[in-house]
Coordinates of C-alpha atoms in Angstrom, one line a residue:
M297 CA -57.9 83.6 64.0
V298 CA -56.8 87.2 63.5
P299 CA -55.2 88.7 66.7
K300 CA -57.2 91.4 68.3
F301 CA -54.3 93.9 67.9
G302 CA -54.2 93.1 64.2
I303 CA -58.0 93.7 63.8
R304 CA -57.6 97.1 65.4
W305 CA -54.6 97.9 63.3
A306 CA -56.5 96.9 60.1
A307 CA -60.0 98.2 60.8
G308 CA -59.8 100.9 63.3
W309 CA -57.0 103.3 62.5
G310 CA -57.8 104.4 59.0
T311 CA -55.6 105.5 56.1
G312 CA -53.8 108.3 58.0
S313 CA -52.9 105.9 60.7
R314 CA -51.6 103.4 58.2
L315 CA -49.3 106.1 56.7
G316 CA -48.1 107.0 60.2
A317 CA -47.3 103.4 61.0
A318 CA -45.4 103.1 57.8
A319 CA -43.2 106.1 58.8
V320 CA -42.6 104.6 62.2
L321 CA -41.6 101.3 60.6
A322 CA -39.2 103.0 58.2
A323 CA -37.6 104.9 61.0
M324 CA -37.2 101.7 63.0
S325 CA -35.6 100.0 60.0
L326 CA -33.1 102.9 59.6
S327 CA -32.2 102.9 63.3
C328 CA -31.6 99.1 63.2
A329 CA -29.4 99.5 60.1
A330 CA -27.3 102.4 61.5
P331 CA -23.9 101.2 62.9
R332 CA -23.5 101.6 66.6
A333 CA -20.8 104.0 67.8
P334 CA -17.7 102.1 68.9
R335 CA -17.1 101.9 72.6
P336 CA -14.2 104.1 73.7
D337 CA -11.0 102.2 74.5
P338 CA -10.6 101.9 78.3
L339 CA -7.0 102.9 78.2
D340 CA -7.4 105.9 75.9
E341 CA -10.3 107.0 78.1
A342 CA -8.3 106.6 81.3
L343 CA -5.2 108.4 79.9
S344 CA -7.3 111.2 78.5
A345 CA -8.5 111.9 82.1
V346 CA -4.9 111.6 83.4
A347 CA -3.7 114.1 80.8
Q348 CA -5.8 116.8 82.6
W349 CA -4.9 115.7 86.1
N350 CA -2.8 117.8 88.5
H351 CA -1.1 117.0 91.8
G352 CA -3.5 117.7 94.5
D353 CA -6.6 116.7 92.5
D354 CA -8.8 113.7 93.2
R355 CA -6.6 110.7 92.4
A356 CA -9.5 108.7 90.8
P357 CA -8.2 109.2 87.2
V358 CA -4.8 107.9 88.2
I359 CA -6.2 104.9 90.1
R360 CA -8.4 104.1 87.1
A361 CA -5.4 104.3 84.7
V362 CA -3.3 102.0 86.9
E363 CA -6.2 99.5 87.1
V364 CA -6.4 99.4 83.3
L365 CA -2.7 99.1 82.8
N366 CA -2.5 96.3 85.3
R367 CA -4.8 94.3 83.1
V368 CA -2.4 94.5 80.2
R369 CA -1.1 91.0 79.5
S370 CA -0.6 90.1 75.8
G371 CA 2.2 91.3 73.6
A372 CA -0.1 93.3 71.4
A373 CA -1.9 94.9 74.3
R374 CA 1.5 95.8 75.9
S375 CA 2.7 97.4 72.7
A376 CA -0.5 99.4 72.4
A377 CA -0.2 100.6 76.1
E378 CA 3.5 101.6 75.5
A379 CA 2.5 103.6 72.4
A380 CA -0.4 105.4 74.3
L381 CA 1.9 106.1 77.3
T382 CA 4.6 107.5 75.0
R383 CA 2.1 109.9 73.3
L384 CA 1.0 111.2 76.7
A385 CA 4.6 111.5 78.0
T386 CA 5.7 113.6 75.0
D387 CA 2.5 115.7 74.8
R388 CA 3.5 119.2 76.0
G389 CA -0.2 120.2 76.0
S390 CA -0.9 117.7 78.9
T391 CA -0.3 118.6 82.5
R392 CA 3.1 118.0 84.0
A393 CA 1.6 115.5 86.5
G394 CA 0.0 113.6 83.7
R395 CA 3.2 113.4 81.7
E396 CA 5.1 112.3 84.9
F397 CA 2.6 109.5 85.4
A398 CA 3.0 108.3 81.8
I399 CA 6.9 108.3 82.1
Q400 CA 6.8 106.4 85.4
Q401 CA 4.6 103.8 83.8
L402 CA 6.9 103.5 80.8
G403 CA 9.6 102.5 83.3
R404 CA 7.4 99.6 84.3
L405 CA 5.9 98.6 80.9
G406 CA 8.1 100.2 78.3
G407 CA 11.1 98.9 76.4
A408 CA 13.1 99.6 73.2
R409 CA 10.1 101.1 71.4
S410 CA 9.8 104.1 73.8
A411 CA 13.5 104.3 74.9
S412 CA 14.4 106.9 72.2
E413 CA 11.6 109.2 73.2
L414 CA 12.6 109.0 76.8
V415 CA 16.2 109.9 75.9
R416 CA 14.9 113.0 74.2
L417 CA 13.0 113.9 77.4
L418 CA 16.3 114.0 79.3
S419 CA 16.7 117.5 77.8
D420 CA 13.2 118.6 79.0
P421 CA 13.8 120.2 82.5
L422 CA 10.1 119.5 83.5
V423 CA 10.4 115.7 83.2
A424 CA 14.1 115.0 82.9
D425 CA 14.4 113.4 86.3
D426 CA 11.4 111.2 85.7
A427 CA 12.8 110.1 82.3
D428 CA 16.1 109.3 84.0
M429 CA 14.5 107.0 86.6
A430 CA 12.3 105.3 84.0
L431 CA 15.3 104.5 81.7
Q432 CA 17.2 103.0 84.7
R433 CA 14.5 100.3 85.2
M434 CA 13.0 100.0 81.8
G435 CA 12.9 96.6 80.2
G436 CA 14.0 95.6 76.7
G437 CA 17.4 94.2 77.7
R438 CA 20.1 94.6 75.1
R439 CA 17.9 96.3 72.6
T440 CA 17.3 99.1 75.0
D441 CA 20.9 99.2 76.0
K442 CA 22.0 99.6 72.4
I443 CA 19.6 102.5 71.9
L444 CA 21.0 104.2 74.9
S445 CA 24.6 103.5 73.9
A446 CA 23.9 105.0 70.4
A447 CA 22.4 108.1 72.0
L448 CA 25.6 108.9 73.9
A449 CA 27.3 110.5 71.0
A450 CA 24.2 112.1 69.5
S451 CA 22.7 113.6 72.7
P452 CA 23.4 117.1 73.9
Q453 CA 26.3 117.5 76.3
E454 CA 24.1 117.9 79.4
S455 CA 22.4 114.6 78.6
R456 CA 25.5 112.5 78.2
A457 CA 26.4 112.4 81.9
R458 CA 22.9 111.2 82.7
L459 CA 23.0 108.5 79.9
A460 CA 26.4 107.3 81.1
R461 CA 25.2 106.9 84.7
I462 CA 22.0 105.2 83.5
L463 CA 24.1 102.7 81.4
G464 CA 26.2 101.9 84.5
L465 CA 23.2 101.3 86.6
R466 CA 21.8 99.0 84.0
R467 CA 25.2 97.1 83.9
A468 CA 25.0 97.5 80.1
A469 CA 28.0 95.5 78.9
S470 CA 27.2 96.4 75.3
A471 CA 27.8 100.0 76.1
V472 CA 31.5 99.6 77.0
P473 CA 32.9 100.9 73.6
A474 CA 30.7 104.0 73.8
L475 CA 31.5 104.6 77.4
S476 CA 35.2 104.2 76.7
E477 CA 35.1 106.9 74.1
L478 CA 33.2 109.2 76.4
A479 CA 35.7 108.6 79.2
R480 CA 38.5 109.8 76.9
S481 CA 36.5 112.8 75.6
G482 CA 38.0 115.3 78.1
A483 CA 34.6 116.5 79.2
P484 CA 35.1 116.3 83.0
E485 CA 31.5 115.6 84.2
A486 CA 30.6 113.2 81.4
A487 CA 34.0 111.4 81.5
G488 CA 33.7 110.9 85.3
H489 CA 30.2 109.3 84.9
A490 CA 31.6 107.1 82.1
V491 CA 34.5 105.9 84.4
R492 CA 32.0 105.1 87.2
A493 CA 29.8 103.3 84.7
L494 CA 32.7 101.1 83.4
G495 CA 33.5 100.3 87.0
A496 CA 29.9 99.2 87.7
I497 CA 29.9 97.0 84.5
A498 CA 33.3 95.5 85.5
T499 CA 33.6 93.0 82.7
A500 CA 37.1 92.3 81.2
E501 CA 36.3 94.7 78.4
A502 CA 35.3 97.4 80.9
A503 CA 38.6 96.9 82.7
E504 CA 40.5 97.3 79.5
A505 CA 38.6 100.5 78.8
L506 CA 39.5 101.9 82.3
L507 CA 43.2 101.0 81.7
A508 CA 43.0 103.1 78.5
S509 CA 41.3 106.0 80.3
L510 CA 43.6 106.4 83.4
P511 CA 43.7 110.2 83.2
A512 CA 39.9 110.3 83.6
V513 CA 40.2 107.7 86.4
R514 CA 42.7 109.9 88.2
Q515 CA 40.5 113.0 87.7
A516 CA 37.4 111.2 89.0
G517 CA 39.5 110.0 92.0
R518 CA 37.4 110.1 95.2
E519 CA 34.3 110.7 93.1
G520 CA 34.3 107.2 91.8
G521 CA 37.6 106.7 89.9
W522 CA 39.2 104.6 92.7
E523 CA 36.0 102.6 93.2
A524 CA 35.8 101.9 89.5
L525 CA 39.2 100.3 89.5
L526 CA 38.5 98.4 92.8
N527 CA 35.3 97.0 91.3
C528 CA 37.2 95.7 88.3
I529 CA 40.0 94.3 90.4
E530 CA 37.5 92.3 92.5
A531 CA 35.6 91.1 89.4
A532 CA 38.9 89.9 87.8
A533 CA 39.8 88.0 91.0
R534 CA 36.3 86.4 91.0
R535 CA 36.7 85.4 87.3
G536 CA 40.2 83.9 88.1
D537 CA 41.7 86.5 85.7
G538 CA 45.0 87.0 87.5
G539 CA 46.7 88.7 84.7
R540 CA 44.1 91.4 84.4
K541 CA 43.9 91.8 88.2
D542 CA 47.6 92.4 88.4
Q543 CA 47.4 95.0 85.5
L544 CA 44.7 96.9 87.3
I545 CA 46.5 96.8 90.6
A546 CA 49.7 98.1 89.0
A547 CA 47.7 100.9 87.2
L548 CA 46.0 101.9 90.4
G549 CA 49.3 102.0 92.3
A550 CA 50.8 104.2 89.6
L551 CA 48.0 106.8 90.2
H552 CA 49.2 107.1 93.9
P553 CA 45.7 106.7 95.5
P554 CA 45.1 107.5 99.2
D555 CA 46.1 105.0 101.9
T556 CA 42.5 104.0 102.4
V557 CA 42.3 102.9 98.8
R558 CA 45.5 100.9 99.1
A559 CA 44.1 99.1 102.1
A560 CA 40.9 98.4 100.2
V561 CA 42.8 96.8 97.4
L562 CA 44.6 94.5 99.7
L563 CA 41.4 93.5 101.5
S564 CA 39.5 92.9 98.3
V565 CA 42.0 90.5 96.8
A566 CA 42.3 88.7 100.2
K567 CA 38.5 88.2 100.3
S568 CA 38.4 86.7 96.8
H569 CA 40.0 83.3 97.9
R570 CA 38.7 80.2 99.6
E571 CA 41.2 80.8 102.4
G572 CA 39.5 84.1 102.8
H573 CA 39.3 84.3 106.6
G574 CA 43.0 83.7 107.2
A575 CA 44.0 85.8 104.2
L576 CA 41.7 88.6 105.3
R577 CA 43.2 88.6 108.8
A578 CA 46.7 88.6 107.4
A579 CA 45.9 91.4 104.9
T580 CA 44.4 93.6 107.7
L581 CA 47.5 93.2 109.8
L582 CA 49.9 93.9 106.9
A583 CA 48.0 97.0 106.0
S584 CA 48.5 98.4 109.5
T585 CA 51.2 100.9 110.3
N586 CA 51.9 99.1 113.6
A587 CA 55.2 97.2 113.3
A588 CA 54.0 94.4 115.6
F589 CA 50.8 93.9 113.5
Q590 CA 52.9 93.8 110.3
V591 CA 55.1 91.0 111.7
A592 CA 52.0 89.1 112.9
G593 CA 50.5 89.4 109.4
V594 CA 53.5 87.8 107.8
E595 CA 53.6 85.0 110.4
L596 CA 50.0 84.3 109.8
L597 CA 50.7 84.0 106.1
R598 CA 53.6 81.6 106.9
R599 CA 51.4 79.3 109.0
D600 CA 47.8 79.5 107.8
V601 CA 47.6 80.7 104.2
G602 CA 48.2 78.6 101.1
D603 CA 49.8 79.6 97.8
A604 CA 46.6 80.9 96.1
A605 CA 45.9 83.5 98.8
L606 CA 49.6 84.3 99.2
A607 CA 49.7 85.1 95.4
A608 CA 46.7 87.4 95.8
I609 CA 48.3 89.3 98.6
A610 CA 51.7 89.4 97.0
G611 CA 49.9 90.9 93.9
A612 CA 49.0 93.8 96.2
L613 CA 52.5 94.4 97.4
P614 CA 52.7 98.0 96.0
F615 CA 49.8 98.9 98.3
L616 CA 51.5 97.8 101.6
P617 CA 53.4 100.0 103.9
P618 CA 57.2 99.8 103.1
A619 CA 57.9 97.7 106.3
S620 CA 55.2 95.2 105.4
Q621 CA 56.6 95.0 101.8
I622 CA 60.0 94.1 103.1
H623 CA 58.5 91.4 105.5
L624 CA 56.5 89.9 102.7
L625 CA 59.4 89.9 100.3
G626 CA 61.3 87.9 102.9
L627 CA 58.5 85.3 102.9
V628 CA 58.5 85.1 99.1
E629 CA 62.2 84.6 99.1
D630 CA 62.0 81.8 101.7
R631 CA 59.4 80.0 99.7
R632 CA 61.0 80.7 96.3
F633 CA 57.5 81.8 95.4
R634 CA 57.7 82.5 91.7
P635 CA 54.0 83.5 91.1
A636 CA 54.9 86.9 92.8
V637 CA 57.9 87.5 90.5
S638 CA 56.2 90.0 88.1
V639 CA 55.2 92.3 91.0
I640 CA 58.6 92.1 92.6
E641 CA 60.2 93.1 89.3
L642 CA 57.9 96.1 89.3
L643 CA 59.0 97.1 92.8
A644 CA 62.7 96.6 92.0
A645 CA 62.4 98.7 88.8
K646 CA 60.0 101.4 89.9
G647 CA 59.6 101.3 93.7
T648 CA 59.9 104.7 95.4
D649 CA 61.4 103.4 98.7
S650 CA 65.1 102.6 98.4
A651 CA 65.0 99.9 101.2
V652 CA 62.0 98.2 99.4
R653 CA 63.9 98.3 96.0
A654 CA 67.0 96.7 97.7
A655 CA 64.8 94.0 99.2
A656 CA 63.1 93.3 95.9
L657 CA 66.4 93.0 94.1
H658 CA 67.6 90.6 96.8
T659 CA 64.5 88.5 96.5
L660 CA 64.8 88.3 92.7
G661 CA 68.3 87.0 93.1
S662 CA 67.0 83.7 94.7
A663 CA 63.3 83.6 93.7
G664 CA 63.4 85.2 90.2
T665 CA 63.3 83.7 86.8
A666 CA 65.4 84.1 83.7
D667 CA 63.4 87.2 82.7
S668 CA 64.4 88.8 86.0
V669 CA 68.1 89.0 84.8
N670 CA 67.3 92.2 82.8
V671 CA 65.9 93.9 85.9
L672 CA 68.9 92.9 88.0
V673 CA 71.3 94.1 85.2
A674 CA 69.5 97.4 84.9
A675 CA 69.8 98.0 88.6
S676 CA 73.5 97.2 88.9

């Protein structure tokens, strides 16, 4: 049976209708064959809207962009997002607010791929602060740190101080050689930031770099130089690196820091030992200028503090008031306490107080080693 619609088509429409139908069918076949336009990428679409957005506008484009970025999971998707954000961040034709948004998101999602571009933006006054904050918290670990370290020497002078501070905040141990070179560069602002960064990193290598940059440490002084050495002293004590700790203490003493810094050294080495409570109380009393407190501090060391904590406090001898130094030298002599000999030799040879030097020489006579003979001979 022929369908009714088919009869009408065949019998009722005529030749002209058949030609019209053929044209319609041809058009339909062409429309079916034509490729569909690709759907726009949601992230590109969202960031295009953000590129025109300004502070004070409806925040819908920003909210939409954050929603899309929050759905980024796979490595490939993350790489694509990082590339798209980098394009927006560096596009000077986009609004400042849009670029700021992209830079902030790179701090969250970016890494080594975008680090170099953000370093260049440190010279752009419109977005330099945003690039600074993004680089502080950006991922990528050592790969990002290496890119930032390499940029130290190649960047404009005004960017080097920022980069040094960023590397310190990232605790970038791989940056120590570059920071050491910057600390010795003679550029006051950048060298000061390099000193503070080395103190924040506080590895054995960073401590060595500080010891090689003492003029910059002295110049930084209250602006972070003293704190840098203190951080390295505490870190060396935590690592059990007594030799390095003593080197740093001696170097800090030679720079003649304020009394508050001297007290901080004493307290920090006391806190680093298991007998911390008794050592801390003794150190606090010894750091006082009150004669009764000083005597009490030495008596506390005699009764309640073992050799490990005594060695730590004796290592800080140069930072005690002269009267406390003499009291503590008496205790060292009574115990024949040889771990303190190197510091006592330093006091005997280079101490600035004549009474302290005399007490140090007296102590070496009974508690010294064979190597102390040279100091005694030189003083005679």
